[in-house]
Amino acid sequence: MSKHTDAKQKRDFLSLDGWSKQELLGLLERARELKELRRLGERHQPLAGKSVGLVFEKASTRTRVSFSVGAFELGAQALDLPVAQTQLGRGEPIPDAARVLSRYVHGLVIRTFAHERLEEFARWSSVPVINGLTDLHHPCQILADVQTAMERLGAVEDLEVAWIGDGNNVAHSWIEAASILGFRLRLACPEGYGPDAAVLAAAQARAPGLVSCVGSPEEAARGANVLTTDVWASMGQEEEAKVRAAAFAGFKIDRQLLSLATSEAIVLHCLPAHRGEEIDEGVLEGPSSAVFDEAENRLHVQKALLELLVG
């Protein structure tokens, strides 16, 4: 039995793996152009008459709004499809849902827990599938992060990034980005909370010497020009919050840690932030913070993705 009958070629965006440096830099350049078009108020609607389905199993603000607005500005309609309000929430098999939705919409954004669910959607969908977040990867976030860092600091190869905190899905996409785009990344994670071993090994094999795990936040931050972090307990880990709070003591981006970075260093956070936990209020609201530019750039990089994959 074939997975679908549509022989049309399509490309998915499930992680950064499988995308070349040239392709990713091309997406970022297109995002820059689309950002400028928006600033000038110019209409650009290559997706007129098309629809994009947003199949969300996890709560979302930035991903939902940026994809919805992005699709609209490109001329498409975005269909908000919370899993709990569809038959998927009542146990409909993913192969069935993917094949049906593929006959209605021109692209799918999936935000779910297990990365395998996203991969199954992609296998059975005949339209492009974009990762809006899984427990393993958050590639759209990192495109926006890299765009923000390049806007502030210049060429991607000049970036020296310190990740402070949990070796989670955002960290995994940073690891892939560093190994593909050619910048240095140091991760400082509490013992037992490091990144996925396979993700790390693949990146280190792809680009030896660029990605490393270090023993302390101070070692990671020293000489970096980007400091970035995420909450200590992500969605689905709420019951671990107290245990994690103890394990992550000392893994906070504060003024003292920031002082070890370069003078032009910026601070990123994918938001929402737990102020006073993984990042100090004064740093988040301070002159080194680029978190709200970072949040805005989700819109522009995702428009570039939609234009390329759905258009």
Coordinates of C-alpha atoms in Angstrom, one line a residue:
M1 CA 0.0 0.0 0.0
S2 CA 1.5 3.3 -1.0
K3 CA 1.6 6.2 1.5
H4 CA -0.2 8.5 -0.9
T5 CA -1.1 8.8 -4.6
D6 CA 0.2 12.3 -5.3
A7 CA 3.5 11.9 -7.1
K8 CA 4.3 15.6 -6.9
Q9 CA 7.7 16.3 -5.3
K10 CA 7.6 18.1 -1.9
R11 CA 10.1 19.0 0.7
D12 CA 9.6 19.0 4.5
F13 CA 11.2 21.1 7.2
L14 CA 11.4 18.7 10.2
S15 CA 14.9 19.8 11.5
L16 CA 17.9 21.6 10.1
D17 CA 19.6 18.3 9.3
G18 CA 19.5 17.7 5.6
W19 CA 19.6 21.4 4.7
S20 CA 22.9 22.8 3.4
K21 CA 24.6 26.0 4.7
Q22 CA 23.8 27.7 1.4
E23 CA 20.1 26.8 1.6
L24 CA 19.8 28.0 5.2
L25 CA 21.6 31.2 4.5
G26 CA 19.3 31.7 1.4
L27 CA 16.3 31.3 3.7
L28 CA 17.8 33.9 6.1
E29 CA 18.5 36.3 3.3
R30 CA 14.9 35.9 2.0
A31 CA 13.6 36.5 5.5
R32 CA 15.6 39.8 5.6
E33 CA 14.1 40.8 2.3
L34 CA 10.6 40.0 3.4
K35 CA 11.1 41.9 6.7
E36 CA 12.1 44.9 4.6
L37 CA 9.1 44.6 2.3
R38 CA 6.8 44.5 5.4
R39 CA 8.6 47.6 6.8
L40 CA 7.9 49.4 3.5
G41 CA 4.3 48.3 3.5
E42 CA 4.6 46.5 0.2
R43 CA 2.1 43.6 -0.6
H44 CA 3.7 40.3 -1.6
Q45 CA 1.2 37.5 -2.0
P46 CA 2.7 34.5 -3.8
L47 CA 0.5 32.1 -1.9
A48 CA -2.8 33.7 -2.9
G49 CA -5.6 31.1 -3.0
K50 CA -3.7 28.6 -0.9
S51 CA -4.3 27.3 2.7
V52 CA -2.0 26.2 5.5
G53 CA -3.2 23.9 8.3
L54 CA -1.8 24.5 11.8
V55 CA -2.1 21.1 13.6
F56 CA -1.2 22.0 17.2
E57 CA -1.0 19.5 20.0
K58 CA 0.9 21.9 22.3
A59 CA 0.0 25.4 23.5
S60 CA 1.5 28.2 21.5
T61 CA 1.7 32.0 21.2
R62 CA 4.6 32.9 18.9
T63 CA 4.4 29.9 16.6
R64 CA 0.7 30.1 16.1
V65 CA 0.5 33.8 15.6
S66 CA 3.6 34.2 13.4
F67 CA 2.6 31.4 11.1
S68 CA -1.0 32.6 10.9
V69 CA 0.0 36.2 10.2
G70 CA 2.8 35.1 7.9
A71 CA 0.4 32.9 5.8
F72 CA -2.1 35.8 5.6
E73 CA 0.5 38.3 4.5
L74 CA 1.7 35.9 1.8
G75 CA -1.9 35.7 0.6
A76 CA -2.8 32.3 2.1
Q77 CA -5.4 31.4 4.7
A78 CA -4.2 29.7 7.9
L79 CA -6.5 27.1 9.5
D80 CA -6.0 26.7 13.2
L81 CA -6.5 23.0 14.0
P82 CA -5.9 22.3 17.7
V83 CA -5.6 18.5 18.0
A84 CA -8.0 18.4 20.9
Q85 CA -10.7 19.9 18.6
T86 CA -10.1 17.5 15.7
Q87 CA -10.6 13.7 15.3
L88 CA -6.9 13.3 16.0
G89 CA -7.8 14.1 19.6
R90 CA -10.1 11.1 19.6
G91 CA -7.6 8.7 18.2
E92 CA -7.8 9.1 14.5
P93 CA -4.6 7.5 13.0
I94 CA -2.0 10.0 11.7
P95 CA -1.8 8.3 8.3
D96 CA -5.5 8.9 7.8
A97 CA -5.5 12.5 9.0
A98 CA -2.4 13.3 7.0
R99 CA -3.8 12.0 3.8
V100 CA -7.1 13.7 4.3
L101 CA -5.6 17.1 5.2
S102 CA -3.3 16.8 2.2
R103 CA -6.3 16.9 0.0
Y104 CA -7.6 20.1 1.6
V105 CA -4.5 22.3 2.3
H106 CA -1.2 23.1 0.6
G107 CA 1.0 22.8 3.6
L108 CA 1.0 21.7 7.2
V109 CA 2.6 23.1 10.4
I110 CA 2.8 20.4 13.1
R111 CA 3.4 21.3 16.8
T112 CA 3.5 18.1 18.9
F113 CA 5.4 16.1 21.5
A114 CA 7.2 13.1 20.1
H115 CA 9.3 13.9 17.0
E116 CA 8.1 10.5 15.6
R117 CA 4.6 11.9 15.3
L118 CA 5.9 14.7 13.1
E119 CA 7.8 12.2 11.0
E120 CA 4.8 10.1 10.5
F121 CA 2.8 13.1 9.4
A122 CA 5.5 13.9 6.9
R123 CA 5.6 10.3 5.6
W124 CA 1.9 10.2 4.8
S125 CA 1.4 13.8 3.8
S126 CA 1.6 14.7 0.1
V127 CA 2.1 18.4 1.0
P128 CA 5.0 20.0 2.8
V129 CA 5.2 19.6 6.5
I130 CA 6.9 22.1 8.8
N131 CA 8.1 21.5 12.3
G132 CA 6.4 24.0 14.6
L133 CA 8.1 22.3 17.6
T134 CA 8.6 18.8 18.9
D135 CA 10.3 17.5 22.0
L136 CA 13.4 16.8 19.9
H137 CA 13.8 19.9 17.6
H138 CA 12.6 23.5 17.2
P139 CA 14.2 24.5 13.9
C140 CA 12.0 27.6 13.2
Q141 CA 13.1 29.1 16.5
I142 CA 16.7 28.7 15.7
L143 CA 16.4 30.3 12.2
A144 CA 14.9 33.4 13.9
D145 CA 17.7 33.3 16.6
V146 CA 20.4 33.1 13.9
Q147 CA 18.8 35.9 11.9
T148 CA 18.7 38.1 15.0
A149 CA 22.3 37.4 15.9
M150 CA 23.4 38.2 12.3
E151 CA 21.5 41.4 12.3
R152 CA 23.3 42.5 15.5
L153 CA 26.7 40.9 15.0
G154 CA 27.4 40.3 11.3
A155 CA 28.5 37.2 9.5
V156 CA 27.3 33.8 10.8
E157 CA 30.8 32.4 11.0
D158 CA 31.7 35.2 13.5
L159 CA 29.1 34.0 16.1
E160 CA 30.3 32.4 19.3
V161 CA 27.2 31.1 21.1
A162 CA 26.9 30.0 24.8
W163 CA 23.9 27.8 25.6
I164 CA 23.1 27.9 29.3
G165 CA 20.6 25.4 30.8
D166 CA 18.6 22.3 29.6
G167 CA 19.9 20.3 26.7
N168 CA 16.4 20.4 25.2
N169 CA 14.8 20.7 21.7
V170 CA 16.0 24.3 21.3
A171 CA 19.5 23.3 22.3
H172 CA 19.4 20.4 19.7
S173 CA 18.5 22.8 16.9
W174 CA 21.3 25.2 18.0
I175 CA 23.6 22.2 17.8
E176 CA 22.5 21.4 14.3
A177 CA 22.7 25.1 13.3
A178 CA 26.3 25.5 14.5
S179 CA 27.5 22.3 12.7
I180 CA 25.9 23.3 9.4
L181 CA 26.4 27.1 9.4
G182 CA 29.9 27.0 10.8
F183 CA 29.8 28.9 14.1
R184 CA 31.1 27.9 17.6
L185 CA 28.6 26.7 20.2
R186 CA 29.4 25.8 23.9
L187 CA 26.7 24.2 25.9
A188 CA 26.6 24.3 29.7
C189 CA 24.0 21.9 31.1
P190 CA 23.6 20.4 34.6
E191 CA 24.7 16.8 35.0
G192 CA 22.0 14.5 33.7
Y193 CA 20.4 17.3 31.6
G194 CA 22.7 17.4 28.6
P195 CA 21.6 17.2 25.0
D196 CA 20.6 14.0 23.2
A197 CA 23.8 12.0 22.6
A198 CA 22.9 11.1 19.0
V199 CA 22.2 14.7 18.0
L200 CA 25.5 15.9 19.6
A201 CA 27.5 13.1 18.0
A202 CA 26.1 13.8 14.5
A203 CA 27.0 17.5 14.8
Q204 CA 30.5 16.8 16.1
A205 CA 31.1 14.4 13.2
R206 CA 29.7 16.9 10.7
A207 CA 31.9 19.8 11.9
P208 CA 34.6 18.7 14.4
G209 CA 35.6 21.3 17.0
L210 CA 32.6 23.6 16.6
V211 CA 30.2 22.2 19.2
S212 CA 31.2 21.3 22.7
C213 CA 29.8 20.6 26.1
V214 CA 31.6 22.4 28.9
G215 CA 31.6 22.1 32.7
S216 CA 30.1 25.4 33.8
P217 CA 28.1 28.4 32.6
E218 CA 31.1 30.6 33.2
E219 CA 33.2 28.5 30.8
A220 CA 30.5 28.6 28.2
A221 CA 30.0 32.4 28.5
R222 CA 33.6 33.5 28.5
G223 CA 34.3 35.3 25.2
A224 CA 30.9 34.5 23.7
N225 CA 29.0 37.1 21.8
V226 CA 25.6 35.3 22.1
L227 CA 24.2 34.0 25.4
T228 CA 21.0 32.0 25.1
T229 CA 18.7 29.9 27.3
D230 CA 15.3 28.4 27.8
V231 CA 13.0 27.6 30.7
W232 CA 14.2 24.8 33.0
A233 CA 11.0 22.8 32.7
S234 CA 9.5 22.7 29.2
M235 CA 5.9 21.8 28.2
G236 CA 5.2 18.2 29.5
Q237 CA 7.9 18.5 32.2
E238 CA 5.8 20.5 34.7
E239 CA 5.8 17.7 37.3
E240 CA 9.7 17.9 37.3
A241 CA 9.8 21.6 38.0
K242 CA 10.9 21.4 41.7
V243 CA 13.6 18.7 41.0
R244 CA 14.8 20.7 38.0
A245 CA 14.9 24.0 40.0
A246 CA 17.4 22.4 42.4
A247 CA 19.5 20.8 39.6
F248 CA 19.7 24.0 37.6
A249 CA 20.7 26.3 40.5
G250 CA 23.6 28.4 39.1
F251 CA 22.6 28.0 35.5
K252 CA 21.1 31.4 35.1
I253 CA 21.9 34.2 32.7
D254 CA 22.5 37.2 35.0
R255 CA 24.7 40.3 34.9
Q256 CA 27.7 38.5 36.3
L257 CA 27.6 35.8 33.6
L258 CA 27.0 38.4 30.9
S259 CA 30.1 40.3 32.1
L260 CA 32.2 37.3 30.9
A261 CA 30.9 37.6 27.4
T262 CA 32.2 40.2 24.8
S263 CA 31.2 43.8 25.1
E264 CA 28.9 43.5 22.1
A265 CA 27.3 40.3 23.3
I266 CA 23.5 39.8 22.9
V267 CA 21.1 37.7 25.0
L268 CA 18.4 35.6 23.4
H269 CA 15.5 33.6 24.9
C270 CA 12.8 31.8 22.9
L271 CA 10.1 32.9 25.4
P272 CA 8.1 32.6 27.4
A273 CA 10.6 33.3 30.2
H274 CA 10.5 32.6 33.9
R275 CA 12.1 35.8 35.0
G276 CA 14.4 35.2 38.0
E277 CA 14.9 31.6 37.2
E278 CA 16.9 30.9 33.9
I279 CA 17.3 34.6 33.3
D280 CA 17.3 37.7 35.4
E281 CA 14.7 40.4 34.8
G282 CA 17.5 43.0 34.5
V283 CA 19.2 41.1 31.7
L284 CA 16.0 40.3 29.8
E285 CA 15.0 44.0 29.9
G286 CA 18.5 45.3 29.6
P287 CA 20.5 46.8 26.7
S288 CA 22.0 43.4 25.7
S289 CA 18.6 41.8 25.3
A290 CA 17.5 41.0 21.7
V291 CA 14.6 38.7 22.7
F292 CA 11.8 40.8 21.3
D293 CA 13.6 41.3 17.9
E294 CA 14.1 37.5 18.1
A295 CA 10.4 36.9 18.6
E296 CA 9.5 39.2 15.7
N297 CA 11.9 37.4 13.4
R298 CA 9.9 34.2 13.8
L299 CA 7.4 35.9 11.5
H300 CA 10.0 36.7 8.8
V301 CA 11.8 33.4 8.7
Q302 CA 8.6 31.4 8.6
K303 CA 7.3 33.5 5.8
A304 CA 10.5 32.6 3.9
L305 CA 9.8 28.9 4.7
L306 CA 6.2 29.1 3.6
E307 CA 7.1 30.9 0.4
L308 CA 9.7 28.3 -0.5
L309 CA 7.9 25.1 0.5
V310 CA 4.3 25.9 -0.1
G311 CA 4.8 28.4 -3.0

